Every structure is written in structure tokens, then in C-alpha cells.
Amino acid sequence: MSNTACIFKLRDGRNLGYAEYGKPDGTPIFYFHGYPGSRVEAELADKAASHKNFRFIGIDRPGYGLSDSKPDRRLIDWPDDVTELADNLGFDKFHIIGLSGGGPYTAVCAWKIPSRLISVGIISGLGPVDVPGLRARLSVFQRFWFSTAKHFPFIIKPAAYIVGRMLCRHPEEFRKILKERTSKSDKEALDDPDILRAFTNSFSEGLKRSSEGLNRDLLIYANPWGFKLEDIRCKVKVWHGEKDHVVNADFGRHYAKCIPGCQAEFFPDDGHFSLAGIKIEHILDKL
């Protein structure tokens, strides 16, 4: 099953884009893409979801892909969009999984709508960047942008526009950079044309209409989230690669330490892209 350009109109008039993979009548999983990204990133799980009888639904966050932007959106607003889509699709309960920059959006759903969730999975998830020990685990480039977003937010919108245009206009150069700045396991994963296509299509689809999602996400990541991980009261599992050069594994350890009852699995030889690209069937097994 694959229907990659679905649009649902929310009560406030915004369009919310989503894509469906896996089994049409399977148990529903909502997938929250990375940063930047889009609904089509969920293609990574298409075959695995079919094997495991899951209906795997990737959602565009506001300002990405087919989803209209929402000015001044907050992290804690996201569960409202998710539940509205779930109600429209007839889901009383569902699983959620978030990758990388989708991690905070997964965590906030675990905090705000636990009664709707069967289980929660966070893969290579970005955590709160203002925690002193975690801030030291960011790259120099990441620290610069998060600091700029927090203290000089007016700079971020034009910068996001420029970055978004560059990613869309020079996809081959972006693929080259993507492979050069990752671990050995990630390079090997990205040598798989299906995995590389899923990620690069996700980036380009997410940014082709607007850079507003890129802009707003960065502002959200750089500032307090509006809730505490310690207040989450539902089943959460974390998967993280020790060779992750994009989101350090200490972010995964932070989730595991702070969320009550959290179960975490760390992969000594995996990185950022290899975990989601190659281990997705294992992850769905454990969800």
C-alpha cells in the first residue's frame, strides 16, 4: 500500500499532509519525520510495516510538504493535530514513532495524549538542547544554530530560506555532504539506493514549497519544550546508535533516564541513518 499525497483539512482550516504505507487494514502507526523532512520519509518502513501488519502513516509537520504553516506554533500544539487526524481516520488508539528531530514531537504526544497511545518509539531522537551535559554533545555547527535561534531568532527565518533553497536546488551536492559527514555504518546504509532515496526525497519534499517548517522547528528545539520528560506516563521505547554523528547517543540516554519506565536499546555499531534504514523491522518487532 502506498498513497503519498493525502491531505486532511483541520478544524482551523489548515491542510495537514500525510502519506500511507504498509497494510491498509493494519494496526495504525503515526510516523514523525526528522529535521528537515516530510511524510514520505515513512517509505523507509513500507516493506517492514507490510510484513508486520502495520498501517504506517507519515505526517508533514506544519510548514513542511503538503502541510500549511502555523505561525508561532509550539511543540505542545502538535498532539492536537495528530488526534484530529486520528479521529478523522477512525483510530481510537495508535502507535507513534519519531526519528531524529521527530523525537521531541513524539515525546510531547506521550506527555499530552497518553490515553490514545498503544506505544511510543523514539529512534535516534534529538532531546532538549539546553541540558548542560547534552549541549556539550552537539557539534559546533549545531551549537551555533541553536544558540542563534534562542538569542537572535530574527536571523533564523532568512537563514532557513537560504538553506532550504540550496537543499532543493543542489540535491546531488547535498547527498555528497550527507555521506561525507556520517559514520562508516551510515555511509554503508546510504549506499543502499532505497535508503538514500527515502531520506533525500523526504528533505526535498519537505522544503519544496516553503522553509517555514525548517525555521519553526529550529526555534522550537532551541527553547524550553513546555513539559517535563519526567511527567510522561505511558510506554516509551528508545533506540539509538552509538556511532551516531548527527544526534549523539547521550540524547537517547537522557530520554531513558528521565522518562519513567522507559526501555532503551543502544546499538554499538549503528549510526543515525543505518538505524532507521536497516533496523526498522527490528524496531517494529519491539514496538
PDB file of C-alpha atoms in Angstrom:
ATOM      1  CA  MET A   1       0.000   0.000   0.000  1.00  0.00           C
ATOM      2  CA  SER A   2       1.234   3.486  -0.795  1.00  0.00           C
ATOM      3  CA  ASN A   3      -0.717   6.742  -1.001  1.00  0.00           C
ATOM      4  CA  THR A   4       1.833   9.501  -0.684  1.00  0.00           C
ATOM      5  CA  ALA A   5      -0.105  12.736  -1.177  1.00  0.00           C
ATOM      6  CA  CYS A   6      -3.083  12.708   1.191  1.00  0.00           C
ATOM      7  CA  ILE A   7      -4.455  15.956   2.614  1.00  0.00           C
ATOM      8  CA  PHE A   8      -6.736  16.410   5.617  1.00  0.00           C
ATOM      9  CA  LYS A   9      -8.302  19.777   6.426  1.00  0.00           C
ATOM     10  CA  LEU A  10      -8.070  20.576  10.119  1.00  0.00           C
ATOM     11  CA  ARG A  11     -10.789  22.415  12.023  1.00  0.00           C
ATOM     12  CA  ASP A  12      -8.815  25.664  11.920  1.00  0.00           C
ATOM     13  CA  GLY A  13      -8.698  25.491   8.099  1.00  0.00           C
ATOM     14  CA  ARG A  14      -5.087  24.347   7.719  1.00  0.00           C
ATOM     15  CA  ASN A  15      -4.160  21.470   5.421  1.00  0.00           C
ATOM     16  CA  LEU A  16      -2.289  18.580   7.019  1.00  0.00           C
ATOM     17  CA  GLY A  17      -0.379  16.360   4.604  1.00  0.00           C
ATOM     18  CA  TYR A  18       0.208  12.678   5.199  1.00  0.00           C
ATOM     19  CA  ALA A  19       1.355   9.547   3.358  1.00  0.00           C
ATOM     20  CA  GLU A  20       0.336   5.940   3.933  1.00  0.00           C
ATOM     21  CA  TYR A  21       2.495   2.831   3.689  1.00  0.00           C
ATOM     22  CA  GLY A  22       2.276  -0.772   4.843  1.00  0.00           C
ATOM     23  CA  LYS A  23      -1.040  -2.628   5.254  1.00  0.00           C
ATOM     24  CA  PRO A  24      -4.255  -0.609   4.642  1.00  0.00           C
ATOM     25  CA  ASP A  25      -6.094  -2.550   7.353  1.00  0.00           C
ATOM     26  CA  GLY A  26      -3.145  -2.905   9.720  1.00  0.00           C
ATOM     27  CA  THR A  27      -2.668  -1.526  13.219  1.00  0.00           C
ATOM     28  CA  PRO A  28      -2.007   2.217  12.822  1.00  0.00           C
ATOM     29  CA  ILE A  29       1.358   3.833  13.471  1.00  0.00           C
ATOM     30  CA  PHE A  30       1.899   7.562  13.005  1.00  0.00           C
ATOM     31  CA  TYR A  31       5.456   8.425  11.981  1.00  0.00           C
ATOM     32  CA  PHE A  32       7.033  11.809  12.771  1.00  0.00           C
ATOM     33  CA  HIS A  33       9.827  12.706  10.349  1.00  0.00           C
ATOM     34  CA  GLY A  34      13.251  14.131  11.084  1.00  0.00           C
ATOM     35  CA  TYR A  35      14.659  17.627  10.672  1.00  0.00           C
ATOM     36  CA  PRO A  36      14.217  18.623   7.945  1.00  0.00           C
ATOM     37  CA  GLY A  37      11.920  16.087   6.369  1.00  0.00           C
ATOM     38  CA  SER A  38       8.427  15.180   5.297  1.00  0.00           C
ATOM     39  CA  ARG A  39       5.753  12.497   5.304  1.00  0.00           C
ATOM     40  CA  VAL A  40       7.460  10.463   2.530  1.00  0.00           C
ATOM     41  CA  GLU A  41      10.305   9.577   4.895  1.00  0.00           C
ATOM     42  CA  ALA A  42       7.899   6.903   6.158  1.00  0.00           C
ATOM     43  CA  GLU A  43       8.709   4.975   2.973  1.00  0.00           C
ATOM     44  CA  LEU A  44      11.651   3.599   4.976  1.00  0.00           C
ATOM     45  CA  ALA A  45       9.202   1.306   6.770  1.00  0.00           C
ATOM     46  CA  ASP A  46       6.933   0.343   3.863  1.00  0.00           C
ATOM     47  CA  LYS A  47       8.087  -3.267   3.470  1.00  0.00           C
ATOM     48  CA  ALA A  48       8.625  -3.860   7.180  1.00  0.00           C
ATOM     49  CA  ALA A  49       5.205  -2.413   8.019  1.00  0.00           C
ATOM     50  CA  SER A  50       3.566  -4.716   5.479  1.00  0.00           C
ATOM     51  CA  HIS A  51       5.350  -7.733   6.967  1.00  0.00           C
ATOM     52  CA  LYS A  52       4.306  -6.765  10.489  1.00  0.00           C
ATOM     53  CA  ASN A  53       0.719  -5.816   9.600  1.00  0.00           C
ATOM     54  CA  PHE A  54       1.056  -2.111  10.381  1.00  0.00           C
ATOM     55  CA  ARG A  55      -0.602   0.810   8.619  1.00  0.00           C
ATOM     56  CA  PHE A  56       2.320   3.235   8.635  1.00  0.00           C
ATOM     57  CA  ILE A  57       1.365   6.895   8.252  1.00  0.00           C
ATOM     58  CA  GLY A  58       3.903   9.688   7.877  1.00  0.00           C
ATOM     59  CA  ILE A  59       2.661  13.197   8.703  1.00  0.00           C
ATOM     60  CA  ASP A  60       4.058  16.521   7.467  1.00  0.00           C
ATOM     61  CA  ARG A  61       4.549  18.911  10.364  1.00  0.00           C
ATOM     62  CA  PRO A  62       3.185  22.437   9.749  1.00  0.00           C
ATOM     63  CA  GLY A  63       5.283  24.264   7.168  1.00  0.00           C
ATOM     64  CA  TYR A  64       6.651  21.091   5.548  1.00  0.00           C
ATOM     65  CA  GLY A  65       5.485  19.314   2.405  1.00  0.00           C
ATOM     66  CA  LEU A  66       1.712  19.499   1.976  1.00  0.00           C
ATOM     67  CA  SER A  67       1.012  20.905   5.443  1.00  0.00           C
ATOM     68  CA  ASP A  68       0.224  24.585   5.792  1.00  0.00           C
ATOM     69  CA  SER A  69       2.370  26.560   8.184  1.00  0.00           C
ATOM     70  CA  LYS A  70       1.065  27.568  11.589  1.00  0.00           C
ATOM     71  CA  PRO A  71       2.574  30.876  12.744  1.00  0.00           C
ATOM     72  CA  ASP A  72       4.013  30.777  16.263  1.00  0.00           C
ATOM     73  CA  ARG A  73       3.240  27.083  16.685  1.00  0.00           C
ATOM     74  CA  ARG A  74       4.551  25.448  19.850  1.00  0.00           C
ATOM     75  CA  LEU A  75       5.743  21.921  20.461  1.00  0.00           C
ATOM     76  CA  ILE A  76       2.774  21.281  22.757  1.00  0.00           C
ATOM     77  CA  ASP A  77       0.356  22.089  19.894  1.00  0.00           C
ATOM     78  CA  TRP A  78       1.408  19.062  17.837  1.00  0.00           C
ATOM     79  CA  PRO A  79      -0.668  16.383  19.637  1.00  0.00           C
ATOM     80  CA  ASP A  80      -3.836  18.307  18.739  1.00  0.00           C
ATOM     81  CA  ASP A  81      -3.141  17.900  15.008  1.00  0.00           C
ATOM     82  CA  VAL A  82      -2.319  14.223  15.499  1.00  0.00           C
ATOM     83  CA  THR A  83      -5.506  13.430  17.418  1.00  0.00           C
ATOM     84  CA  GLU A  84      -7.643  15.323  14.927  1.00  0.00           C
ATOM     85  CA  LEU A  85      -6.191  13.267  12.070  1.00  0.00           C
ATOM     86  CA  ALA A  86      -6.593  10.069  14.082  1.00  0.00           C
ATOM     87  CA  ASP A  87     -10.248  10.868  14.749  1.00  0.00           C
ATOM     88  CA  ASN A  88     -10.821  11.506  11.046  1.00  0.00           C
ATOM     89  CA  LEU A  89      -9.230   8.163  10.138  1.00  0.00           C
ATOM     90  CA  GLY A  90     -11.274   6.364  12.785  1.00  0.00           C
ATOM     91  CA  PHE A  91      -8.400   5.468  15.129  1.00  0.00           C
ATOM     92  CA  ASP A  92      -9.236   5.303  18.814  1.00  0.00           C
ATOM     93  CA  LYS A  93      -5.721   4.155  19.727  1.00  0.00           C
ATOM     94  CA  PHE A  94      -2.494   4.079  17.731  1.00  0.00           C
ATOM     95  CA  HIS A  95       1.278   3.742  17.965  1.00  0.00           C
ATOM     96  CA  ILE A  96       3.661   6.642  17.308  1.00  0.00           C
ATOM     97  CA  ILE A  97       7.306   6.632  16.211  1.00  0.00           C
ATOM     98  CA  GLY A  98       9.587   9.627  15.705  1.00  0.00           C
ATOM     99  CA  LEU A  99      13.025   9.804  14.111  1.00  0.00           C
ATOM    100  CA  SER A 100      15.725  12.344  14.993  1.00  0.00           C
ATOM    101  CA  GLY A 101      14.054  15.780  15.004  1.00  0.00           C
ATOM    102  CA  GLY A 102      10.723  13.958  15.278  1.00  0.00           C
ATOM    103  CA  GLY A 103      11.769  12.790  18.748  1.00  0.00           C
ATOM    104  CA  PRO A 104      10.528  15.878  20.637  1.00  0.00           C
ATOM    105  CA  TYR A 105       7.192  15.655  18.793  1.00  0.00           C
ATOM    106  CA  THR A 106       6.885  12.018  19.827  1.00  0.00           C
ATOM    107  CA  ALA A 107       7.718  12.832  23.440  1.00  0.00           C
ATOM    108  CA  VAL A 108       5.130  15.603  23.656  1.00  0.00           C
ATOM    109  CA  CYS A 109       2.418  13.231  22.419  1.00  0.00           C
ATOM    110  CA  ALA A 110       3.471  10.730  25.091  1.00  0.00           C
ATOM    111  CA  TRP A 111       3.074  13.505  27.649  1.00  0.00           C
ATOM    112  CA  LYS A 112      -0.163  15.070  26.380  1.00  0.00           C
ATOM    113  CA  ILE A 113      -2.266  12.240  24.907  1.00  0.00           C
ATOM    114  CA  PRO A 114      -1.169   9.012  26.680  1.00  0.00           C
ATOM    115  CA  SER A 115      -4.702   7.603  26.688  1.00  0.00           C
ATOM    116  CA  ARG A 116      -4.682   7.499  22.866  1.00  0.00           C
ATOM    117  CA  LEU A 117      -1.356   5.694  22.533  1.00  0.00           C
ATOM    118  CA  ILE A 118      -0.672   1.965  22.330  1.00  0.00           C
ATOM    119  CA  SER A 119       3.073   2.554  22.462  1.00  0.00           C
ATOM    120  CA  VAL A 120       5.712   5.185  21.728  1.00  0.00           C
ATOM    121  CA  GLY A 121       9.046   4.782  19.945  1.00  0.00           C
ATOM    122  CA  ILE A 122      11.887   7.292  19.613  1.00  0.00           C
ATOM    123  CA  ILE A 123      14.630   6.489  17.086  1.00  0.00           C
ATOM    124  CA  SER A 124      17.886   8.471  17.252  1.00  0.00           C
ATOM    125  CA  GLY A 125      15.879  11.224  18.893  1.00  0.00           C
ATOM    126  CA  LEU A 126      17.032  14.780  19.442  1.00  0.00           C
ATOM    127  CA  GLY A 127      16.497  15.740  23.072  1.00  0.00           C
ATOM    128  CA  PRO A 128      16.385  19.055  24.943  1.00  0.00           C
ATOM    129  CA  VAL A 129      19.439  21.031  23.842  1.00  0.00           C
ATOM    130  CA  ASP A 130      19.548  23.279  26.917  1.00  0.00           C
ATOM    131  CA  VAL A 131      20.636  20.464  29.260  1.00  0.00           C
ATOM    132  CA  PRO A 132      24.306  21.269  30.055  1.00  0.00           C
ATOM    133  CA  GLY A 133      25.656  17.749  29.555  1.00  0.00           C
ATOM    134  CA  LEU A 134      23.784  17.340  26.283  1.00  0.00           C
ATOM    135  CA  ARG A 135      24.771  20.724  24.916  1.00  0.00           C
ATOM    136  CA  ALA A 136      28.378  19.571  25.028  1.00  0.00           C
ATOM    137  CA  ARG A 137      27.399  16.653  22.782  1.00  0.00           C
ATOM    138  CA  LEU A 138      26.233  18.948  19.985  1.00  0.00           C
ATOM    139  CA  SER A 139      28.560  19.713  17.095  1.00  0.00           C
ATOM    140  CA  VAL A 140      29.975  23.226  16.800  1.00  0.00           C
ATOM    141  CA  PHE A 141      27.611  23.793  13.876  1.00  0.00           C
ATOM    142  CA  GLN A 142      24.597  22.633  15.919  1.00  0.00           C
ATOM    143  CA  ARG A 143      25.527  24.731  18.951  1.00  0.00           C
ATOM    144  CA  PHE A 144      25.837  27.796  16.735  1.00  0.00           C
ATOM    145  CA  TRP A 145      22.387  27.390  15.186  1.00  0.00           C
ATOM    146  CA  PHE A 146      20.582  26.502  18.403  1.00  0.00           C
ATOM    147  CA  SER A 147      22.207  29.447  20.175  1.00  0.00           C
ATOM    148  CA  THR A 148      21.328  31.782  17.302  1.00  0.00           C
ATOM    149  CA  ALA A 149      17.726  30.541  17.295  1.00  0.00           C
ATOM    150  CA  LYS A 150      17.397  31.178  21.020  1.00  0.00           C
ATOM    151  CA  HIS A 151      19.097  34.574  21.257  1.00  0.00           C
ATOM    152  CA  PHE A 152      18.690  36.039  17.740  1.00  0.00           C
ATOM    153  CA  PRO A 153      15.532  34.387  16.349  1.00  0.00           C
ATOM    154  CA  PHE A 154      15.036  37.081  13.691  1.00  0.00           C
ATOM    155  CA  ILE A 155      18.078  35.698  11.858  1.00  0.00           C
ATOM    156  CA  ILE A 156      16.663  32.199  11.545  1.00  0.00           C
ATOM    157  CA  LYS A 157      13.865  32.781   9.037  1.00  0.00           C
ATOM    158  CA  PRO A 158      16.046  34.206   6.216  1.00  0.00           C
ATOM    159  CA  ALA A 159      18.762  31.658   7.010  1.00  0.00           C
ATOM    160  CA  ALA A 160      16.242  28.807   6.813  1.00  0.00           C
ATOM    161  CA  TYR A 161      15.027  30.112   3.462  1.00  0.00           C
ATOM    162  CA  ILE A 162      18.561  30.123   2.031  1.00  0.00           C
ATOM    163  CA  VAL A 163      19.351  26.645   3.356  1.00  0.00           C
ATOM    164  CA  GLY A 164      16.029  25.291   2.090  1.00  0.00           C
ATOM    165  CA  ARG A 165      16.620  26.656  -1.417  1.00  0.00           C
ATOM    166  CA  MET A 166      20.138  25.237  -1.510  1.00  0.00           C
ATOM    167  CA  LEU A 167      18.964  21.767  -0.490  1.00  0.00           C
ATOM    168  CA  CYS A 168      16.274  21.774  -3.177  1.00  0.00           C
ATOM    169  CA  ARG A 169      18.433  23.181  -5.975  1.00  0.00           C
ATOM    170  CA  HIS A 170      21.556  21.098  -5.378  1.00  0.00           C
ATOM    171  CA  PRO A 171      20.365  17.629  -4.321  1.00  0.00           C
ATOM    172  CA  GLU A 172      23.479  15.847  -5.598  1.00  0.00           C
ATOM    173  CA  GLU A 173      25.762  18.088  -3.568  1.00  0.00           C
ATOM    174  CA  PHE A 174      23.559  17.510  -0.549  1.00  0.00           C
ATOM    175  CA  ARG A 175      23.799  13.724  -0.993  1.00  0.00           C
ATOM    176  CA  LYS A 176      27.574  14.034  -1.129  1.00  0.00           C
ATOM    177  CA  ILE A 177      27.713  16.079   2.086  1.00  0.00           C
ATOM    178  CA  LEU A 178      25.291  13.689   3.775  1.00  0.00           C
ATOM    179  CA  LYS A 179      27.569  10.718   3.131  1.00  0.00           C
ATOM    180  CA  GLU A 180      30.819  12.530   3.925  1.00  0.00           C
ATOM    181  CA  ARG A 181      29.809  13.685   7.408  1.00  0.00           C
ATOM    182  CA  THR A 182      28.459  10.445   8.814  1.00  0.00           C
ATOM    183  CA  SER A 183      29.834   7.273  10.394  1.00  0.00           C
ATOM    184  CA  LYS A 184      31.003   4.194   8.496  1.00  0.00           C
ATOM    185  CA  SER A 185      27.735   2.371   9.192  1.00  0.00           C
ATOM    186  CA  ASP A 186      25.754   5.346   7.912  1.00  0.00           C
ATOM    187  CA  LYS A 187      27.847   5.559   4.742  1.00  0.00           C
ATOM    188  CA  GLU A 188      27.141   1.890   4.108  1.00  0.00           C
ATOM    189  CA  ALA A 189      23.417   2.408   4.732  1.00  0.00           C
ATOM    190  CA  LEU A 190      23.298   5.389   2.382  1.00  0.00           C
ATOM    191  CA  ASP A 191      24.971   3.291  -0.319  1.00  0.00           C
ATOM    192  CA  ASP A 192      21.625   1.489  -0.489  1.00  0.00           C
ATOM    193  CA  PRO A 193      19.722   3.450  -3.176  1.00  0.00           C
ATOM    194  CA  ASP A 194      16.359   2.853  -1.482  1.00  0.00           C
ATOM    195  CA  ILE A 195      17.540   4.268   1.849  1.00  0.00           C
ATOM    196  CA  LEU A 196      19.303   7.215   0.218  1.00  0.00           C
ATOM    197  CA  ARG A 197      16.216   7.968  -1.888  1.00  0.00           C
ATOM    198  CA  ALA A 198      13.898   7.856   1.125  1.00  0.00           C
ATOM    199  CA  PHE A 199      15.949  10.420   3.026  1.00  0.00           C
ATOM    200  CA  THR A 200      16.743  12.762   0.124  1.00  0.00           C
ATOM    201  CA  ASN A 201      13.142  12.658  -1.121  1.00  0.00           C
ATOM    202  CA  SER A 202      11.999  13.446   2.408  1.00  0.00           C
ATOM    203  CA  PHE A 203      14.234  16.525   2.576  1.00  0.00           C
ATOM    204  CA  SER A 204      13.336  17.863  -0.872  1.00  0.00           C
ATOM    205  CA  GLU A 205       9.594  17.203  -0.488  1.00  0.00           C
ATOM    206  CA  GLY A 206       9.602  18.871   2.904  1.00  0.00           C
ATOM    207  CA  LEU A 207      11.243  22.049   1.643  1.00  0.00           C
ATOM    208  CA  LYS A 208       9.999  22.480  -1.919  1.00  0.00           C
ATOM    209  CA  ARG A 209       7.003  24.678  -1.018  1.00  0.00           C
ATOM    210  CA  SER A 210       8.313  26.561   1.995  1.00  0.00           C
ATOM    211  CA  SER A 211      11.138  26.820   4.514  1.00  0.00           C
ATOM    212  CA  GLU A 212       8.726  27.736   7.317  1.00  0.00           C
ATOM    213  CA  GLY A 213       8.840  24.262   8.857  1.00  0.00           C
ATOM    214  CA  LEU A 214      12.643  24.362   8.938  1.00  0.00           C
ATOM    215  CA  ASN A 215      12.519  27.785  10.563  1.00  0.00           C
ATOM    216  CA  ARG A 216       9.886  26.999  13.175  1.00  0.00           C
ATOM    217  CA  ASP A 217      11.310  23.628  14.162  1.00  0.00           C
ATOM    218  CA  LEU A 218      14.705  25.162  14.915  1.00  0.00           C
ATOM    219  CA  LEU A 219      13.093  27.787  17.149  1.00  0.00           C
ATOM    220  CA  ILE A 220      11.136  25.065  18.951  1.00  0.00           C
ATOM    221  CA  TYR A 221      14.180  22.846  19.502  1.00  0.00           C
ATOM    222  CA  ALA A 222      16.249  25.753  20.834  1.00  0.00           C
ATOM    223  CA  ASN A 223      13.776  26.799  23.521  1.00  0.00           C
ATOM    224  CA  PRO A 224      12.098  25.094  26.521  1.00  0.00           C
ATOM    225  CA  TRP A 225       9.637  22.460  25.364  1.00  0.00           C
ATOM    226  CA  GLY A 226       6.797  23.316  27.747  1.00  0.00           C
ATOM    227  CA  PHE A 227       6.677  19.993  29.596  1.00  0.00           C
ATOM    228  CA  LYS A 228       8.968  17.631  31.515  1.00  0.00           C
ATOM    229  CA  LEU A 229      10.037  14.206  30.300  1.00  0.00           C
ATOM    230  CA  GLU A 230       9.670  13.034  33.901  1.00  0.00           C
ATOM    231  CA  ASP A 231       5.911  13.686  33.661  1.00  0.00           C
ATOM    232  CA  ILE A 232       5.355  11.208  30.808  1.00  0.00           C
ATOM    233  CA  ARG A 233       3.070   8.367  31.862  1.00  0.00           C
ATOM    234  CA  CYS A 234       2.963   5.851  29.033  1.00  0.00           C
ATOM    235  CA  LYS A 235       5.070   3.108  27.483  1.00  0.00           C
ATOM    236  CA  VAL A 236       8.114   4.570  25.696  1.00  0.00           C
ATOM    237  CA  LYS A 237      10.952   2.758  23.933  1.00  0.00           C
ATOM    238  CA  VAL A 238      14.161   4.353  22.692  1.00  0.00           C
ATOM    239  CA  TRP A 239      16.602   3.102  20.047  1.00  0.00           C
ATOM    240  CA  HIS A 240      19.906   4.846  19.381  1.00  0.00           C
ATOM    241  CA  GLY A 241      23.170   4.053  17.611  1.00  0.00           C
ATOM    242  CA  GLU A 242      26.441   4.599  19.472  1.00  0.00           C
ATOM    243  CA  LYS A 243      28.091   5.698  16.196  1.00  0.00           C
ATOM    244  CA  ASP A 244      25.502   8.414  15.570  1.00  0.00           C
ATOM    245  CA  HIS A 245      27.370  11.541  14.411  1.00  0.00           C
ATOM    246  CA  VAL A 246      24.158  13.541  13.891  1.00  0.00           C
ATOM    247  CA  VAL A 247      22.406  13.107  17.257  1.00  0.00           C
ATOM    248  CA  ASN A 248      24.775  11.835  19.932  1.00  0.00           C
ATOM    249  CA  ALA A 249      23.690   8.681  21.772  1.00  0.00           C
ATOM    250  CA  ASP A 250      23.707  10.618  25.054  1.00  0.00           C
ATOM    251  CA  PHE A 251      20.423  12.169  23.916  1.00  0.00           C
ATOM    252  CA  GLY A 252      18.944   8.665  23.873  1.00  0.00           C
ATOM    253  CA  ARG A 253      20.379   8.012  27.325  1.00  0.00           C
ATOM    254  CA  HIS A 254      18.772  11.230  28.548  1.00  0.00           C
ATOM    255  CA  TYR A 255      15.336  10.066  27.380  1.00  0.00           C
ATOM    256  CA  ALA A 256      15.922   6.691  29.032  1.00  0.00           C
ATOM    257  CA  LYS A 257      16.975   8.298  32.322  1.00  0.00           C
ATOM    258  CA  CYS A 258      14.173  10.862  32.517  1.00  0.00           C
ATOM    259  CA  ILE A 259      11.077   9.031  31.242  1.00  0.00           C
ATOM    260  CA  PRO A 260       9.646   6.720  33.929  1.00  0.00           C
ATOM    261  CA  GLY A 261       9.799   3.076  32.859  1.00  0.00           C
ATOM    262  CA  CYS A 262      11.470   3.884  29.539  1.00  0.00           C
ATOM    263  CA  GLN A 263      13.085   0.916  27.786  1.00  0.00           C
ATOM    264  CA  ALA A 264      16.179   1.717  25.721  1.00  0.00           C
ATOM    265  CA  GLU A 265      18.292  -0.254  23.276  1.00  0.00           C
ATOM    266  CA  PHE A 266      21.662   1.027  22.087  1.00  0.00           C
ATOM    267  CA  PHE A 267      23.392  -0.366  19.017  1.00  0.00           C
ATOM    268  CA  PRO A 268      27.218  -0.306  19.251  1.00  0.00           C
ATOM    269  CA  ASP A 269      27.886  -0.327  15.508  1.00  0.00           C
ATOM    270  CA  ASP A 270      24.994   1.743  14.153  1.00  0.00           C
ATOM    271  CA  GLY A 271      24.748   5.415  13.343  1.00  0.00           C
ATOM    272  CA  HIS A 272      21.904   7.786  12.538  1.00  0.00           C
ATOM    273  CA  PHE A 273      20.677   6.666   9.130  1.00  0.00           C
ATOM    274  CA  SER A 274      21.598   2.995   9.445  1.00  0.00           C
ATOM    275  CA  LEU A 275      19.345   2.520  12.453  1.00  0.00           C
ATOM    276  CA  ALA A 276      16.186   3.772  10.742  1.00  0.00           C
ATOM    277  CA  GLY A 277      17.162   2.429   7.333  1.00  0.00           C
ATOM    278  CA  ILE A 278      18.334  -1.075   8.193  1.00  0.00           C
ATOM    279  CA  LYS A 279      16.958  -1.875  11.660  1.00  0.00           C
ATOM    280  CA  ILE A 280      13.386  -0.678  11.113  1.00  0.00           C
ATOM    281  CA  GLU A 281      11.906  -4.192  11.041  1.00  0.00           C
ATOM    282  CA  HIS A 282      13.617  -5.000  14.341  1.00  0.00           C
ATOM    283  CA  ILE A 283      12.227  -1.764  15.790  1.00  0.00           C
ATOM    284  CA  LEU A 284       8.680  -2.561  14.668  1.00  0.00           C
ATOM    285  CA  ASP A 285       9.083  -6.018  16.226  1.00  0.00           C
ATOM    286  CA  LYS A 286       9.967  -4.458  19.566  1.00  0.00           C
ATOM    287  CA  LEU A 287       7.404  -1.648  19.495  1.00  0.00           C
TER     288      LEU A 287
END
